[in-house]
Coordinates of C-alpha atoms in Angstrom, one line a residue:
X1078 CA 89.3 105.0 -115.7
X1079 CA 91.8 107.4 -113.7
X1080 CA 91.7 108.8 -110.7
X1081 CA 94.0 111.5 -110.2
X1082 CA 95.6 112.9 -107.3
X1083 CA 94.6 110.3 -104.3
X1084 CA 96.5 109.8 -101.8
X1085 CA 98.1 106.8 -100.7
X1086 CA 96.7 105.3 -97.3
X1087 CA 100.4 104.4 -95.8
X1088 CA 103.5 106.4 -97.7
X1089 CA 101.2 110.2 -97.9
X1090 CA 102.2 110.0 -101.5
X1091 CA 100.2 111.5 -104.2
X1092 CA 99.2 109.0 -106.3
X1093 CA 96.7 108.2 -110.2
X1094 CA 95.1 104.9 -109.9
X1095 CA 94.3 104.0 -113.1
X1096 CA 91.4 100.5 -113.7
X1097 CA 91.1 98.5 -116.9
X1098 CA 87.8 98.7 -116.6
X1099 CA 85.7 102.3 -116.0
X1100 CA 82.8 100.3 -114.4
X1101 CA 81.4 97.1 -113.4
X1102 CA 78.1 95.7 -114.7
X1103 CA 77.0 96.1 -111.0
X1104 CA 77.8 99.1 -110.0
X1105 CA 76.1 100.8 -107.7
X1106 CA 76.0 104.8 -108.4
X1107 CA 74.2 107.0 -105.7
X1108 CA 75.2 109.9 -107.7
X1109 CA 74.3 108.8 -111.0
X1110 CA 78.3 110.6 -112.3
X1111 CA 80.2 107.3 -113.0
X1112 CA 77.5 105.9 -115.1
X1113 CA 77.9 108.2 -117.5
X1114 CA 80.9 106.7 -118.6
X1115 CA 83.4 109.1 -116.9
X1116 CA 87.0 108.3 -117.5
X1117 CA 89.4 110.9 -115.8
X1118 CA 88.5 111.9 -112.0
X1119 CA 89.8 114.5 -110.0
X1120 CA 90.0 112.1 -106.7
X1121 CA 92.5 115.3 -104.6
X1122 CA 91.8 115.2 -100.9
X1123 CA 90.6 111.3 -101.1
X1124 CA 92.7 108.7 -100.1
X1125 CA 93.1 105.3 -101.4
X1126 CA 93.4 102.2 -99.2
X1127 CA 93.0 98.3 -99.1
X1128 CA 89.3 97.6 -99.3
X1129 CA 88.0 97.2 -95.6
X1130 CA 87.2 93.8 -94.4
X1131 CA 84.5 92.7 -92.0
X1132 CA 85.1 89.3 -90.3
X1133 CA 81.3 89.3 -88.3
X1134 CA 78.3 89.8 -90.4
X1135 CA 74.7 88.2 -90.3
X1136 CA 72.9 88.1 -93.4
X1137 CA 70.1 86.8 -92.7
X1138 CA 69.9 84.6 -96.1
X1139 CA 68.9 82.1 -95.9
X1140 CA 65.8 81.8 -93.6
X1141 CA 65.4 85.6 -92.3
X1142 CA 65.2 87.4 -96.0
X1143 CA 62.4 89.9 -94.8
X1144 CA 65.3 91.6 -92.4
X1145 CA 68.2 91.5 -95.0
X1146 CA 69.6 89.2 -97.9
X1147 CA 72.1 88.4 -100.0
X1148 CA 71.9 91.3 -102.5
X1149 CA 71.0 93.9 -99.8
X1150 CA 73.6 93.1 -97.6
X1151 CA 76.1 93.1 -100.2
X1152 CA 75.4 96.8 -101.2
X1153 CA 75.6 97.5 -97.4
X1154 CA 79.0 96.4 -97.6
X1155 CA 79.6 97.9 -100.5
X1156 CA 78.6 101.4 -99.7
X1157 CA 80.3 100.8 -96.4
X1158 CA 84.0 100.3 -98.5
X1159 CA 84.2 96.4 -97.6
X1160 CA 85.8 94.6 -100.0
X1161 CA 85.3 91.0 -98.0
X1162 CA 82.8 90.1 -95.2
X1163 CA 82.7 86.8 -93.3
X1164 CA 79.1 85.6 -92.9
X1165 CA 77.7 84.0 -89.8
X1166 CA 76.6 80.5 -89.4
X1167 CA 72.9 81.5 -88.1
X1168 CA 71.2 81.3 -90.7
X1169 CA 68.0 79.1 -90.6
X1170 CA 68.6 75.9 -91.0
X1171 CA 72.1 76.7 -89.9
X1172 CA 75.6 76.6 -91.7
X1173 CA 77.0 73.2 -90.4
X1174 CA 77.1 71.7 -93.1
X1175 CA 74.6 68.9 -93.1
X1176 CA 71.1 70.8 -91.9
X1177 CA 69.3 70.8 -95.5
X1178 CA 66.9 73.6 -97.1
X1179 CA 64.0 72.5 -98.2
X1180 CA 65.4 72.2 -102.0
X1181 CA 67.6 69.8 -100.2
X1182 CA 71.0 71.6 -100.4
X1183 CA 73.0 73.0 -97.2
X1184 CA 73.6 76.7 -96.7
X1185 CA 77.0 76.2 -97.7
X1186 CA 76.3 75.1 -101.1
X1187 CA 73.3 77.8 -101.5
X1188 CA 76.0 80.6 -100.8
X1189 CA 78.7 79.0 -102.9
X1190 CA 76.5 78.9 -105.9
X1191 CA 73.9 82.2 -104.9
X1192 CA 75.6 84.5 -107.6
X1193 CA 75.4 81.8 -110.4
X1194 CA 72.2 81.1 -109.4
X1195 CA 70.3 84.0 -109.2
X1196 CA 72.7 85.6 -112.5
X1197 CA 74.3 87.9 -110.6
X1198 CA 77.6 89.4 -109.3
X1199 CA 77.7 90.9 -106.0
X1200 CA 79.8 93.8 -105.1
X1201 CA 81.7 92.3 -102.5
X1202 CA 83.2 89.1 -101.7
X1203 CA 82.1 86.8 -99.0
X1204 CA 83.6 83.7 -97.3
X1205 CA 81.8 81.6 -94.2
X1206 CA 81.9 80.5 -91.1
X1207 CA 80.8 77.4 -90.2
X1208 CA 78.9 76.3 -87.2
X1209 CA 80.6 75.0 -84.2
X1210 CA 77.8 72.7 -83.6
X1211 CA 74.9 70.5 -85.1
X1212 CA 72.0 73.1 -85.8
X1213 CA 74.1 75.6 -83.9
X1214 CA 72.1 73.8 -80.3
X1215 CA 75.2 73.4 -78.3
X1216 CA 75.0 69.8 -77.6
X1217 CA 77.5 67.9 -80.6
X1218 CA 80.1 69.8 -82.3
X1219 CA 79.6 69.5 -86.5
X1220 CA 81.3 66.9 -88.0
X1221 CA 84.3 67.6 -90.4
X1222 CA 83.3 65.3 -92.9
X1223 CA 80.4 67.5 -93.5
X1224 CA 82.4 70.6 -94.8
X1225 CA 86.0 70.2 -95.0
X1226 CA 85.6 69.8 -98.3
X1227 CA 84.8 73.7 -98.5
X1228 CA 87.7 74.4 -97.1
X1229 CA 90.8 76.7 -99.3
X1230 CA 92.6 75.3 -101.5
X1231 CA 89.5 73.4 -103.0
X1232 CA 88.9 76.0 -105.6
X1233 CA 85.4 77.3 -103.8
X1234 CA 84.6 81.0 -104.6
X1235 CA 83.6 81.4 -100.9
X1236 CA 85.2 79.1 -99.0
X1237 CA 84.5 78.1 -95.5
X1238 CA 88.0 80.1 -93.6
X1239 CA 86.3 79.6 -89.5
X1240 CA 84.0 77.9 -87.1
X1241 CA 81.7 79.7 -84.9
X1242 CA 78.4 79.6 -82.7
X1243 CA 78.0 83.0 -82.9
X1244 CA 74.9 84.2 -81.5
X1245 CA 75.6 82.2 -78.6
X1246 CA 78.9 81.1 -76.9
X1247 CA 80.3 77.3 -77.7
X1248 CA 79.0 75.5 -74.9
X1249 CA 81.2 73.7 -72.5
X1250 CA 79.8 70.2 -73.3
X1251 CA 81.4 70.5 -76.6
X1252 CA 83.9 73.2 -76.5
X1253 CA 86.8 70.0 -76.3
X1254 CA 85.8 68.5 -79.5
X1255 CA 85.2 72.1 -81.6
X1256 CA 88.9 73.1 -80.7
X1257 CA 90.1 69.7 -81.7
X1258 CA 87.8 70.3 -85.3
X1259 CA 89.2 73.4 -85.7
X1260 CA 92.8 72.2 -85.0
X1261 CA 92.7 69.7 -86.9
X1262 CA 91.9 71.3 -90.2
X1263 CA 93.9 74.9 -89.3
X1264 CA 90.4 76.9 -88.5
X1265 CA 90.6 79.8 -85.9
X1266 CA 87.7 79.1 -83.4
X1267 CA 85.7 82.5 -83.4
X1268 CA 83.6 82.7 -80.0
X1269 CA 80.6 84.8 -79.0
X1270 CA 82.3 85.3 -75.9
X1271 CA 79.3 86.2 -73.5
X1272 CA 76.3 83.9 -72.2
X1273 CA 73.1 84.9 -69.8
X1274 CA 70.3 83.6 -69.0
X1275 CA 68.2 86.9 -67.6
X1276 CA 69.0 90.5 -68.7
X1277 CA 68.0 93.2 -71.5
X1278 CA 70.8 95.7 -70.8
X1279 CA 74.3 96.4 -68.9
X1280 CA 73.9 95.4 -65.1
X1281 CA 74.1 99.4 -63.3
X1282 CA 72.6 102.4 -62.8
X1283 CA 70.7 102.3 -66.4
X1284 CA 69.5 98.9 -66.0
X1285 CA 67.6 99.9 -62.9
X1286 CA 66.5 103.4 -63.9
X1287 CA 64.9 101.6 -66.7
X1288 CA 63.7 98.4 -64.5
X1289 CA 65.0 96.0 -66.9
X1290 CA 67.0 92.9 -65.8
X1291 CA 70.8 93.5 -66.2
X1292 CA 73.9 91.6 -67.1
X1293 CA 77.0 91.5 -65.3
X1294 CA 80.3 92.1 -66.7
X1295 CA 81.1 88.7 -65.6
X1296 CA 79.1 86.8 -67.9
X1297 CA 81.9 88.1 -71.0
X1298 CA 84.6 87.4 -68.9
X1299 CA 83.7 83.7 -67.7
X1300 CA 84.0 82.6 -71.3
X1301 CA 87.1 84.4 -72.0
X1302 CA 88.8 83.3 -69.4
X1303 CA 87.4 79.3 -70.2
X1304 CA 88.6 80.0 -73.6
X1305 CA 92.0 81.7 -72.9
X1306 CA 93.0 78.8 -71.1
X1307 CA 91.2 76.4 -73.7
X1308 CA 93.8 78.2 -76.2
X1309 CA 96.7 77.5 -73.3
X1310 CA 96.0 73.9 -73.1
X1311 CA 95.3 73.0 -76.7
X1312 CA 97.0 75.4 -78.7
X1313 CA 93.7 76.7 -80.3
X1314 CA 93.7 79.7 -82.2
X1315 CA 91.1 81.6 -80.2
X1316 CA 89.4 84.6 -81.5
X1317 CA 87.2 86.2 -79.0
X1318 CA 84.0 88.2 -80.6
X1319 CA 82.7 91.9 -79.9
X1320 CA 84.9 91.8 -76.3
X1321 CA 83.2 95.1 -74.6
X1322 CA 84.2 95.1 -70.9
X1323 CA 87.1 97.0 -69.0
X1324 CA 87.3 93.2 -67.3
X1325 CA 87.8 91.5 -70.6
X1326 CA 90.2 93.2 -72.3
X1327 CA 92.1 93.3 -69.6
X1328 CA 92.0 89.5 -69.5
X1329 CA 93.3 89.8 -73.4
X1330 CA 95.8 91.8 -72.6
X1331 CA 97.4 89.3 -70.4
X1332 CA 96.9 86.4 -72.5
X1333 CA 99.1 88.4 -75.2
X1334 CA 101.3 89.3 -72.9
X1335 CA 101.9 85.5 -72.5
X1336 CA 102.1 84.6 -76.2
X1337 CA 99.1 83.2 -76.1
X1338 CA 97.3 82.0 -79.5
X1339 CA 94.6 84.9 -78.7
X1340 CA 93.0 87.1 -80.8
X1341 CA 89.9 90.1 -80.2
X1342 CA 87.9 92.6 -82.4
X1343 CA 85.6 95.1 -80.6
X1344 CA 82.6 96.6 -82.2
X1345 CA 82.1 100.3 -83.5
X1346 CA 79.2 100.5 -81.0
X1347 CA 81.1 99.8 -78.0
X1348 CA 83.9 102.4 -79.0
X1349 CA 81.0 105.5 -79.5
X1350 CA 78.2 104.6 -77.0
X1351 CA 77.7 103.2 -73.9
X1352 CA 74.6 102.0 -71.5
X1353 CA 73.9 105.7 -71.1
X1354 CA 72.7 106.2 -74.5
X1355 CA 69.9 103.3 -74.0
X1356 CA 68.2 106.0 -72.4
X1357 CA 68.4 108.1 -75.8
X1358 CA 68.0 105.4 -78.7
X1359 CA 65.9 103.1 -77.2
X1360 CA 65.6 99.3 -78.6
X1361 CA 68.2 100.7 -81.5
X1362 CA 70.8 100.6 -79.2
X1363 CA 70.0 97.1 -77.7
X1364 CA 72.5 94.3 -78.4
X1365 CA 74.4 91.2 -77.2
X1366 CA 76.3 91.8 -75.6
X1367 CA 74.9 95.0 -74.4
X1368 CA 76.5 98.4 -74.2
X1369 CA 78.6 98.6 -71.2
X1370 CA 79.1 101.6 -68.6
X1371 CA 81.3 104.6 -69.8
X1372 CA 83.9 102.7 -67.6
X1373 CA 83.8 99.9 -70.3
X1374 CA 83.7 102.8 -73.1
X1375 CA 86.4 103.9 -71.8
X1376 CA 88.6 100.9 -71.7
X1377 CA 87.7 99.7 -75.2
X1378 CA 89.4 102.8 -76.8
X1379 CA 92.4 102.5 -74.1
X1380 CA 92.5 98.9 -76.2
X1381 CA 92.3 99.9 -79.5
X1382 CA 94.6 102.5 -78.6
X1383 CA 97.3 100.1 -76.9
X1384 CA 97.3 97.3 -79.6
X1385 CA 95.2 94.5 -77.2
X1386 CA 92.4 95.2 -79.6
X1387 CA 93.5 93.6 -83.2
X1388 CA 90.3 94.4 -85.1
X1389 CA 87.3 96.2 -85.7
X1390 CA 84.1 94.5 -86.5
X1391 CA 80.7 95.7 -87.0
X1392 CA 78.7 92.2 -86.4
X1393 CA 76.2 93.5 -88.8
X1394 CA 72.5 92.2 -87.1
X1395 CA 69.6 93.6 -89.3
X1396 CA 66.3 93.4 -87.7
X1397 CA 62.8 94.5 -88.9
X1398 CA 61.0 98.0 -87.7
X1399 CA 58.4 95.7 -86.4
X1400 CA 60.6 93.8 -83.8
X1401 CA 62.7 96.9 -82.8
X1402 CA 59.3 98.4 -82.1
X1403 CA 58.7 95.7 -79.3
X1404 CA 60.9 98.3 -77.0
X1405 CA 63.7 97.4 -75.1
X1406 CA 62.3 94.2 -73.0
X1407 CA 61.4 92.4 -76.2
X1408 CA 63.0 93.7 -78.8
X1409 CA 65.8 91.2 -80.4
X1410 CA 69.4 92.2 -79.7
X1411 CA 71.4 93.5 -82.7
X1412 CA 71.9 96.2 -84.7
X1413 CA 73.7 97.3 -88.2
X1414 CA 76.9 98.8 -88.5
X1415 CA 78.4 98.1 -92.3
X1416 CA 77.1 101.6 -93.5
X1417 CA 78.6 103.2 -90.6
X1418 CA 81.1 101.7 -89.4
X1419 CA 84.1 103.5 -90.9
X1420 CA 82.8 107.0 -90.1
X1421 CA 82.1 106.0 -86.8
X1422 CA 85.4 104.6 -86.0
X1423 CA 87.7 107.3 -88.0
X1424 CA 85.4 110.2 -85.8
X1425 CA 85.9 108.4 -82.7
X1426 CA 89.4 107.2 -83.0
X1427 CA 91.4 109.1 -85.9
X1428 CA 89.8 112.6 -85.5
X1429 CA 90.3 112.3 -81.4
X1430 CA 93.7 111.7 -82.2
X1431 CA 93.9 107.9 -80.2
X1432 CA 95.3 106.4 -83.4
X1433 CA 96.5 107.6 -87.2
X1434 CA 94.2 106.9 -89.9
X1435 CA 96.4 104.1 -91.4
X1436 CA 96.3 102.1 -88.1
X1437 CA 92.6 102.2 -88.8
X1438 CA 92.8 100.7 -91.9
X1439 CA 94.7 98.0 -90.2
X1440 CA 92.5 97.4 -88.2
X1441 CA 89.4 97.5 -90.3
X1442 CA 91.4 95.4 -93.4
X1443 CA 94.2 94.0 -92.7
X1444 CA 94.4 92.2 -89.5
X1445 CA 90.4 91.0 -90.5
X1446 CA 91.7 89.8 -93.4
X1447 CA 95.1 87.7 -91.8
X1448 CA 92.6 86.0 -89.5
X1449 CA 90.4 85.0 -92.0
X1450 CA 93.6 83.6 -94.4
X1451 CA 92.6 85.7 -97.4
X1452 CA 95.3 88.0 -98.1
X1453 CA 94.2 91.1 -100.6
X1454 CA 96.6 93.2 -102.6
X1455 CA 97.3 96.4 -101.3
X1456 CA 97.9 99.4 -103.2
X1457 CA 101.9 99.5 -102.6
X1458 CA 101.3 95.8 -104.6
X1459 CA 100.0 97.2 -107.9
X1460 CA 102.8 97.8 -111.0
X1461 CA 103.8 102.1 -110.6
X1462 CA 105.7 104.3 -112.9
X1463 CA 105.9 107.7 -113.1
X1464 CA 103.0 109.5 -114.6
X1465 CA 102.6 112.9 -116.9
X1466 CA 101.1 114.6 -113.6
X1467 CA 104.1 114.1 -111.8
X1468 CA 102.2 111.5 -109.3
X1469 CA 103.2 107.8 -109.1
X1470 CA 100.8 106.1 -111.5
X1471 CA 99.4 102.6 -110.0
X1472 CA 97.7 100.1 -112.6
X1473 CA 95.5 97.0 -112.2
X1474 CA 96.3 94.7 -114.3
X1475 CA 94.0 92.3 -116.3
X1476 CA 95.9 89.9 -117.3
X1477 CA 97.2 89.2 -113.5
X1478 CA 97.3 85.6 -112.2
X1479 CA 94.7 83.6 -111.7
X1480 CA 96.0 82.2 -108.2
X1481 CA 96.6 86.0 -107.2
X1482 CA 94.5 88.0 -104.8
X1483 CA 92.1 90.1 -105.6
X1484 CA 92.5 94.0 -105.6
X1485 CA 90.0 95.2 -103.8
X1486 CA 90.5 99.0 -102.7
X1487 CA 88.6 101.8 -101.2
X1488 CA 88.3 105.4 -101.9
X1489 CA 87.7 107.6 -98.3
X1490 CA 87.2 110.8 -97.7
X1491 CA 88.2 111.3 -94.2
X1492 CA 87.3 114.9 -93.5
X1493 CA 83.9 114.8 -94.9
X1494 CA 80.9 115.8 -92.5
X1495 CA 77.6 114.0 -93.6
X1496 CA 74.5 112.7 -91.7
X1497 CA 73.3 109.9 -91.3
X1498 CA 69.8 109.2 -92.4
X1499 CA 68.9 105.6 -92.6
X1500 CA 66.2 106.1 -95.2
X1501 CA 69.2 106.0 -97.6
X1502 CA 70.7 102.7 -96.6
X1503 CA 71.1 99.8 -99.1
X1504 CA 70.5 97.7 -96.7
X1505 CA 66.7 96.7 -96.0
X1506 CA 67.1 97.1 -92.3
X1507 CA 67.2 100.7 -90.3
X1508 CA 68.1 99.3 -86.8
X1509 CA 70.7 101.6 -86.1
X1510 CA 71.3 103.9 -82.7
X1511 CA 73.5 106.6 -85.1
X1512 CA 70.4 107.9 -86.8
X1513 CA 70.9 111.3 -87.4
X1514 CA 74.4 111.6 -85.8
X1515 CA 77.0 113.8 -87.2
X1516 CA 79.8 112.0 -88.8
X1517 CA 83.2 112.8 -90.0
X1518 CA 84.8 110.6 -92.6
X1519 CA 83.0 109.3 -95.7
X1520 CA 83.2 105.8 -98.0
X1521 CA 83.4 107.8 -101.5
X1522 CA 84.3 104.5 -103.9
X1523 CA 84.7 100.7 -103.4
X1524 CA 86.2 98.7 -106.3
X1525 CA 86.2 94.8 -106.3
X1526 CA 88.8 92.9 -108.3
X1527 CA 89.8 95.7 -110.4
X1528 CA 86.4 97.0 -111.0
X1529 CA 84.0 100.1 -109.8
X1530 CA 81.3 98.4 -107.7
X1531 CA 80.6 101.4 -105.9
X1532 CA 80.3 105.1 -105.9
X1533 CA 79.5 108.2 -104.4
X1534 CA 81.8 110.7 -106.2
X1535 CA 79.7 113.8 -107.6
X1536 CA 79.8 114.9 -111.1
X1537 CA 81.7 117.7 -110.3
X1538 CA 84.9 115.9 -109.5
X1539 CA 84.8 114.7 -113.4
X1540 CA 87.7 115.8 -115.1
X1541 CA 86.7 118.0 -118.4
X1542 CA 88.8 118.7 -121.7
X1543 CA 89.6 122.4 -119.6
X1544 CA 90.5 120.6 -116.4
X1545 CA 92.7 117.7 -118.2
X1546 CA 94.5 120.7 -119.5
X1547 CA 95.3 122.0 -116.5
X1548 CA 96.6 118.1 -114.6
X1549 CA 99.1 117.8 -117.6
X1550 CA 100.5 121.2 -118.2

């Protein structure tokens, strides 16, 4: 297969990406045009990039499969141009590598061996995230022995690459001996940097126009501030989760400005809405930790914008209709962003003008990527010569290494307008506060390794014996 006429995410240059293979066995073809066995593609006006990368996803699966599994999350991702997600450890029992299913295996060895099992191959790849403590309660930190045998370098297809309690902060009774874990076999220690004990939404004028308990800004920055200077003392690589207050990214800032072994990623959510929009979307819009004021809004962009921000993430929560219909008191927190997340971030950043398109892609690919230790090849890495259309022709090889990465890639069309309608997610879950927003910027293709996992391109951008005329005259 060739696409002709992309343009390259970094240099501008026009460019023919040309696959070994036209399809893979999984593809997944909203339009039905690739199927057909298309070869030459008039890609003009889309531009090609490294595969996005997503280091914050829930999968539910396994223990929670009625609000998403394995195989719908994975088309999520797909359709959302990720290449490589990082999966949580709440699942149920949880990641920590002893807990055991009731076919007796751990949740690390059901997701090292789910594609072999069930005969399939997923669209995108996944590593994981171990838990930071025994069943994820807060009161031992997981023992070592239990997984560092999954860690890379071991030959596992999904590898263990981080240690978390996500879904709740590391509690301070073990937060000593979790750093020293994750020291001790080179893990960053990724923190759900926010713990309350009362509250539904943002502490403020919305919280009591709505009579719902709120939650201070102060409950983010109390554990960012424990953990900045847990990263001082120790020498911990900290990674602080879905940061969303004016407060806390401040407090990043500084601990950068120190040198500091200190790492953030914000969340789509927190970059579009704020607690305003509560009054709008309802239990859709309800998360942990909540949408801030327009203050906090405010300041998030100001951080993507001024580098103290180093990645986007969309901590992916699928819930069922059912609990989202509990309304705002007792509806679960969480909502889903992998379908999203790229058109709201390249409307809200790229076409406001706050950052270029390829810092985007930095900070939805590559800097995810670097802090999870599993390094893609980017489209500059891929073997080029000169090509009859007068565009710099990049090929995939086959016949590459096995020991080198992957090439996963993406295929965007930044300026198109769409809607979105969440009866046409892959994923099972809707719980999402964008329903019927405008968008600008569209996922159009995601290939995996080489291959065509996913794609939306129409029939009519398939070249035909008249148009291959024309592209090599």
């Amino acid at each position: 297969m060739r696409l002709l006429g992309l343009t390259d995410w970094r240099s501008g240059r026009a460019v023919d990406l040309v696959l070994p293979q036209a399809v893979d066995s999984a593809l997944i073809d909203e339009t039905g045009a690739m199927s057909a066995g298309a070869d030459r593609i008039d890609a003009s006006g889309l531009v090609l990039a490294p595969a996005l990368v997503d280091p914050h996803v829930h999968l539910r699966d396994p223990g929670q499969t009625d609000k998403e599994d394995m195989v719908t999350g994975a088309a999520a991702a797909a359709a959302g141009g990720y290449g490589l997600i990082l999966l949580m450890p709440n699942t149920q029992p949880a990641m920590d590598g002893r807990a055991r299913m009731a076919d007796g295996r751990t949740v690390i060895d059901y997701l090292e061996s789910y594609e072999r099992d069930h005969g399939l191959h997923l669209p995108v790849d996944y590593a994981l995230c171990v838990a930071a403590t025994m069943g994820r309660a807060g009161r031992r930190a997981s023992n070592p022995d239990d997984w560092s045998e999954h860690l890379p370098g071991h030959g596992w297809a999904h590898p263990v690459v981080a240690i978390s309690d996500d879904g709740s902060a590391v509690t301070d009774q073990t937060l000593e001996a979790v750093a020293a874990n994750a020291r001790s076999v080179d893990l960053p220690t990724l923190d759900h940097c926010e713990h309350h004990e009362h509250g539904q939404v943002n502490l403020g004028a919305v919280s009591r126009q709505l009579g719902l308990g709120g939650i201070p800004a102060s409950t983010e920055t109390a554990i960012i501030n424990r953990d900045i200077a847990l990263a001082e003392r120790t020498g911990t690589r900290v990674h602080l989760q879905h940061v969303s207050t004016a407060e806390g990214f401040e407090a990043v800032r500084r601990a950068k400005a120190r040198g500091l072994p200190v790492t953030c990623e914000t969340a789509p959510h927190y970059l579009a809405l704020c607690d305003e929009d509560l009054l709008r979307c309802g239990s859709m819009a309800k998360m942990n930790p909540p949408l801030r004021s327009r203050a906090d809004q405010q300041a998030a962009l100001e951080a993507v914008a001024d580098g103290t921000v180093d990645m986007i993430a969309t901590d992916h929560a699928p819930h069922t209709a059912a609990e989202k219909a509990l309304g705002l008191k007792d509806a679960p927190n969480g909502i889903i962003g992998l379908e999203t997340a790229y058109a709201v971030c390249n409307q809200v950043l790229v076409t406001s003008g706050l950052i270029s398109h390829d810092r985007l892609i930095e900070l939805m690919s590559l800097a995810p990527a670097e802090l999870m230790g599993m390094r893609r090849l980017l489209p500059e890495d891929l073997s080029s010569r000169k090509a009859n259309t007068g565009h710099l022709q990049l090929e995939v090889d086959q016949r590459s290494e096995a020991d080198q990465p992957p090439v996963d890639l993406v295929i965007l069309d930044p300026e198109a307008k769409w809607e979105v309608d969440p009866s046409r997610f892959h994923s099972k879950a809707r719980n999402t506060p964008f329903a019927g927003a405008e968008l600008a910027g569209r996922v159009m293709a995601t290939i995996k390794e080489g291959r065509l996992v996913f794609s939306r391109l129409p029939a009519s951008r398939i070249v035909t014996r008249e148009r291959n005329r024309a592209w090599t005259d």
